[in-house]
Amino acid sequence: QVQLVQSGAEVKKPGASVKVSCKASGYTFTSYGVNWVRQAPGQGLEWMGWISAYNGNTNYAQKLQGRVTMTTDTSTSTAYMELRSLRSDDTAVYYCARWDSSGYLDYWGQGTLVTVSS
Amino acid sequence: QSVLTQPPSVSGAPGQRVTISCTGSSSNIGAGYDVHWYQQLPGTAPKLLIYANFNRPSGVPDRFSGSKSGTSASLAITGLQAEDEADYYCQSYDSSLSGHVVFGGGTKLTVL
């Protein structure tokens, strides 16, 4: 069965960086893209960007351009999301999700809580 | 401010029917892009509920249905059950945002 398992919770200080991993299993990793979506406490879903696991092409949300980098390691079927220059409003649960070519997110990771606090 | 507009909350009694609207514009839903719906139970990750406007993934009860017309889409839930209490999000694609995925702001469904 398809599974996306994310790394554990992180606590970071303002200005630091965080890198969240998302290990995929149960399907051919390079046949699908991976999206990253975050959810601030009590708020809705915010799309962060997408990476093709086939060729590494990326597409980032405009508000995060310059601070976010998404990568994949096809040898371990793992996707990564790195966010730099963290601010308090980056505190959120970060989700990875498999991207079907028809435009929807059909499987989601369990989420990783990133807390940014001095 | 979300690109797709949903009502913040809806409610209904067990057994009733509720609908959740998702209103977009000519650069997203009105441009012909598909709408997808997700259910997020408290404390859990979102789950795909409806894809490509009206299709249900395997395992989703037929009490859930989707539709789309013009610049809007709707999610209908019939025979409301207590376990349907959750947040619901619509999602589409917006051509004015350099190929970006867009979500609605979410709707909290309360089963009375």
Short mmCIF file of C-alpha atoms in Angstrom, two decimals:
data_model
loop_
_atom_site.label_atom_id
_atom_site.label_comp_id
_atom_site.label_asym_id
_atom_site.label_seq_id
_atom_site.Cartn_x
_atom_site.Cartn_y
_atom_site.Cartn_z
CA GLN A 1 0.00 0.00 0.00
CA VAL A 2 1.11 3.55 -0.69
CA GLN A 3 2.70 5.25 2.32
CA LEU A 4 4.42 8.55 2.88
CA VAL A 5 6.29 8.71 6.19
CA GLN A 6 7.65 12.04 7.33
CA SER A 7 10.41 12.96 9.75
CA GLY A 8 9.70 14.04 13.30
CA ALA A 9 8.80 17.35 14.89
CA GLU A 10 11.34 20.16 14.91
CA VAL A 11 11.88 23.26 17.06
CA LYS A 12 13.93 25.99 15.46
CA LYS A 13 14.99 29.53 16.32
CA PRO A 14 14.13 32.47 14.04
CA GLY A 15 16.63 32.74 11.20
CA ALA A 16 17.48 29.03 11.21
CA SER A 17 16.69 26.42 8.55
CA VAL A 18 14.68 23.21 8.68
CA LYS A 19 14.73 20.19 6.38
CA VAL A 20 11.77 17.81 6.44
CA SER A 21 11.92 14.38 4.81
CA CYS A 22 9.15 12.29 3.27
CA LYS A 23 9.91 8.62 2.55
CA ALA A 24 7.65 6.98 -0.01
CA SER A 25 6.83 3.30 -0.36
CA GLY A 26 4.31 1.09 -2.14
CA TYR A 27 4.63 2.68 -5.59
CA THR A 28 7.17 3.63 -8.25
CA PHE A 29 8.58 6.84 -6.77
CA THR A 30 9.68 8.37 -10.07
CA SER A 31 6.21 8.00 -11.62
CA TYR A 32 4.64 10.74 -9.48
CA GLY A 33 5.39 14.22 -8.23
CA VAL A 34 5.47 15.30 -4.59
CA ASN A 35 3.73 18.40 -3.31
CA TRP A 36 4.37 20.14 -0.01
CA VAL A 37 1.48 21.77 1.83
CA ARG A 38 1.56 23.51 5.21
CA GLN A 39 -1.07 24.35 7.79
CA ALA A 40 -0.52 26.99 10.44
CA PRO A 41 -2.26 26.42 13.80
CA GLY A 42 -6.02 26.77 13.37
CA GLN A 43 -5.64 27.81 9.73
CA GLY A 44 -6.31 26.32 6.30
CA LEU A 45 -4.08 24.52 3.83
CA GLU A 46 -1.35 26.48 2.03
CA TRP A 47 0.35 25.08 -1.06
CA MET A 48 4.13 25.45 -0.92
CA GLY A 49 5.33 23.83 -4.12
CA TRP A 50 5.86 20.73 -6.19
CA ILE A 51 8.76 18.59 -7.35
CA SER A 52 8.85 15.98 -10.07
CA ALA A 53 10.42 12.80 -8.74
CA TYR A 54 11.15 11.88 -12.37
CA ASN A 55 13.44 14.77 -13.34
CA GLY A 56 13.66 17.07 -10.31
CA ASN A 57 11.74 19.94 -11.89
CA THR A 58 10.22 22.24 -9.28
CA ASN A 59 7.50 24.87 -9.02
CA TYR A 60 7.36 26.95 -5.84
CA ALA A 61 4.69 29.23 -4.42
CA GLN A 62 5.64 32.82 -5.15
CA LYS A 63 5.63 33.89 -1.49
CA LEU A 64 8.26 31.26 -0.64
CA GLN A 65 10.54 31.77 -3.64
CA GLY A 66 14.12 32.18 -2.46
CA ARG A 67 13.52 30.55 0.93
CA VAL A 68 12.37 27.04 -0.04
CA THR A 69 14.15 24.21 -1.83
CA MET A 70 12.59 20.86 -2.68
CA THR A 71 14.71 17.88 -3.66
CA THR A 72 14.40 14.13 -4.07
CA ASP A 73 16.68 11.14 -3.60
CA THR A 74 15.47 8.46 -5.98
CA SER A 75 17.83 5.86 -4.48
CA THR A 76 15.86 5.97 -1.22
CA SER A 77 12.47 7.15 -2.60
CA THR A 78 12.64 10.17 -0.32
CA ALA A 79 11.57 13.76 -0.91
CA TYR A 80 12.93 16.70 1.07
CA MET A 81 11.70 20.21 1.77
CA GLU A 82 14.15 22.78 3.17
CA LEU A 83 12.90 26.15 4.42
CA ARG A 84 15.46 28.83 5.32
CA SER A 85 15.39 32.10 7.27
CA LEU A 86 12.60 30.80 9.46
CA ARG A 87 10.14 33.25 11.02
CA SER A 88 7.53 32.76 13.70
CA ASP A 89 4.78 32.66 11.07
CA ASP A 90 6.43 29.59 9.53
CA THR A 91 5.22 27.63 12.56
CA ALA A 92 2.96 25.01 11.02
CA VAL A 93 2.38 21.36 10.27
CA TYR A 94 4.12 20.51 7.01
CA TYR A 95 2.67 17.77 4.81
CA CYS A 96 4.04 15.97 1.78
CA ALA A 97 1.52 14.53 -0.64
CA ARG A 98 1.73 12.44 -3.80
CA TRP A 99 0.73 14.36 -6.91
CA ASP A 100 -1.33 12.54 -9.50
CA SER A 101 -0.86 13.85 -13.04
CA SER A 102 -4.59 14.63 -13.13
CA GLY A 103 -3.94 17.37 -10.58
CA TYR A 104 -4.93 15.99 -7.21
CA LEU A 105 -3.10 14.86 -4.06
CA ASP A 106 -4.07 11.26 -3.51
CA TYR A 107 -1.86 10.20 -0.61
CA TRP A 108 -0.57 12.33 2.24
CA GLY A 109 2.14 12.00 4.84
CA GLN A 110 1.25 12.17 8.51
CA GLY A 111 2.59 15.71 8.87
CA THR A 112 5.61 17.25 10.61
CA LEU A 113 5.18 20.03 13.16
CA VAL A 114 7.79 22.75 12.81
CA THR A 115 7.81 25.28 15.64
CA VAL A 116 9.78 28.49 15.23
CA SER A 117 10.38 30.18 18.56
CA SER A 118 13.14 32.11 20.27
CA GLN B 1 -7.46 35.56 1.36
CA SER B 2 -7.88 32.29 -0.53
CA VAL B 3 -8.21 32.18 -4.30
CA LEU B 4 -11.14 29.76 -3.92
CA THR B 5 -13.94 30.89 -1.60
CA GLN B 6 -15.71 28.50 0.75
CA PRO B 7 -18.17 29.22 3.57
CA PRO B 8 -16.34 29.09 6.92
CA SER B 9 -18.90 26.74 8.43
CA VAL B 10 -21.97 24.64 7.70
CA SER B 11 -24.03 22.43 9.97
CA GLY B 12 -26.73 19.81 9.81
CA ALA B 13 -28.49 17.20 11.89
CA PRO B 14 -27.77 13.48 11.51
CA GLY B 15 -29.46 12.10 8.41
CA GLN B 16 -29.75 15.49 6.71
CA ARG B 17 -28.11 16.72 3.52
CA VAL B 18 -25.59 19.56 3.43
CA THR B 19 -23.70 21.23 0.62
CA ILE B 20 -20.41 23.11 0.64
CA SER B 21 -19.71 25.58 -2.13
CA CYS B 22 -16.36 26.49 -3.68
CA THR B 23 -16.36 29.66 -5.76
CA GLY B 24 -13.51 30.55 -8.07
CA SER B 25 -12.97 32.68 -11.15
CA SER B 26 -12.19 32.60 -14.85
CA SER B 27 -8.52 31.78 -14.16
CA ASN B 28 -9.20 28.61 -12.19
CA ILE B 29 -12.53 26.73 -12.02
CA GLY B 30 -14.06 28.84 -14.80
CA ALA B 31 -11.11 28.05 -17.06
CA GLY B 32 -12.10 24.40 -16.98
CA TYR B 33 -9.66 23.12 -14.39
CA ASP B 34 -10.84 20.22 -12.28
CA VAL B 35 -11.89 20.63 -8.65
CA HIS B 36 -10.88 18.17 -5.96
CA TRP B 37 -12.12 17.88 -2.39
CA TYR B 38 -10.36 16.79 0.79
CA GLN B 39 -11.67 15.84 4.22
CA GLN B 40 -9.56 16.60 7.29
CA LEU B 41 -10.68 14.94 10.50
CA PRO B 42 -9.48 16.60 13.71
CA GLY B 43 -5.77 16.08 14.28
CA THR B 44 -5.17 14.13 11.08
CA ALA B 45 -3.79 14.70 7.61
CA PRO B 46 -6.18 15.64 4.80
CA LYS B 47 -7.67 12.77 2.83
CA LEU B 48 -8.75 12.83 -0.81
CA LEU B 49 -12.56 12.71 -0.90
CA ILE B 50 -13.55 13.66 -4.48
CA TYR B 51 -11.27 14.00 -7.50
CA ALA B 52 -11.85 15.51 -10.93
CA ASN B 53 -15.11 17.19 -9.91
CA PHE B 54 -17.26 14.16 -9.13
CA ASN B 55 -15.18 10.98 -8.83
CA ARG B 56 -14.85 9.10 -5.54
CA PRO B 57 -11.67 7.19 -4.63
CA SER B 58 -12.13 3.61 -3.58
CA GLY B 59 -13.55 3.42 -0.07
CA VAL B 60 -15.30 6.79 -0.02
CA PRO B 61 -19.04 6.27 0.64
CA ASP B 62 -21.48 7.31 -2.06
CA ARG B 63 -23.04 9.71 0.48
CA PHE B 64 -20.34 12.11 -0.77
CA SER B 65 -20.78 13.63 -4.21
CA GLY B 66 -19.28 16.49 -6.18
CA SER B 67 -20.40 18.75 -8.97
CA LYS B 68 -19.07 21.68 -10.94
CA SER B 69 -20.68 24.43 -12.99
CA GLY B 70 -19.20 27.61 -14.39
CA THR B 71 -16.85 29.18 -11.86
CA SER B 72 -18.11 27.12 -8.90
CA ALA B 73 -18.14 23.62 -7.52
CA SER B 74 -20.06 21.94 -4.73
CA LEU B 75 -19.63 19.05 -2.35
CA ALA B 76 -22.82 17.38 -1.14
CA ILE B 77 -23.07 15.04 1.82
CA THR B 78 -26.29 13.10 2.31
CA GLY B 79 -27.35 11.02 5.31
CA LEU B 80 -25.08 13.03 7.64
CA GLN B 81 -23.28 11.01 10.27
CA ALA B 82 -21.42 12.12 13.38
CA GLU B 83 -18.11 10.94 11.88
CA ASP B 84 -18.53 13.39 9.00
CA GLU B 85 -17.70 16.26 11.36
CA ALA B 86 -14.48 17.60 9.87
CA ASP B 87 -12.92 20.37 7.81
CA TYR B 88 -13.43 20.21 4.05
CA TYR B 89 -11.20 21.86 1.44
CA CYS B 90 -11.60 22.34 -2.29
CA GLN B 91 -8.54 22.50 -4.56
CA SER B 92 -7.93 23.44 -8.16
CA TYR B 93 -5.30 24.98 -10.43
CA ASP B 94 -4.92 28.65 -11.27
CA SER B 95 -3.41 29.73 -14.60
CA SER B 96 -2.70 33.26 -13.38
CA LEU B 97 -0.33 32.02 -10.67
CA SER B 98 2.39 30.45 -12.82
CA GLY B 99 0.93 26.99 -12.60
CA HIS B 100 0.15 26.90 -8.90
CA VAL B 101 -2.16 24.69 -6.93
CA VAL B 102 -4.82 26.64 -5.04
CA PHE B 103 -6.95 25.66 -2.06
CA GLY B 104 -10.16 27.02 -0.67
CA GLY B 105 -10.08 28.43 2.84
CA GLY B 106 -11.84 25.38 4.24
CA THR B 107 -15.28 24.73 5.67
CA LYS B 108 -15.94 23.35 9.15
CA LEU B 109 -18.85 20.90 9.11
CA THR B 110 -20.63 20.50 12.43
CA VAL B 111 -23.06 17.62 12.91
CA LEU B 112 -25.65 18.86 15.40
#
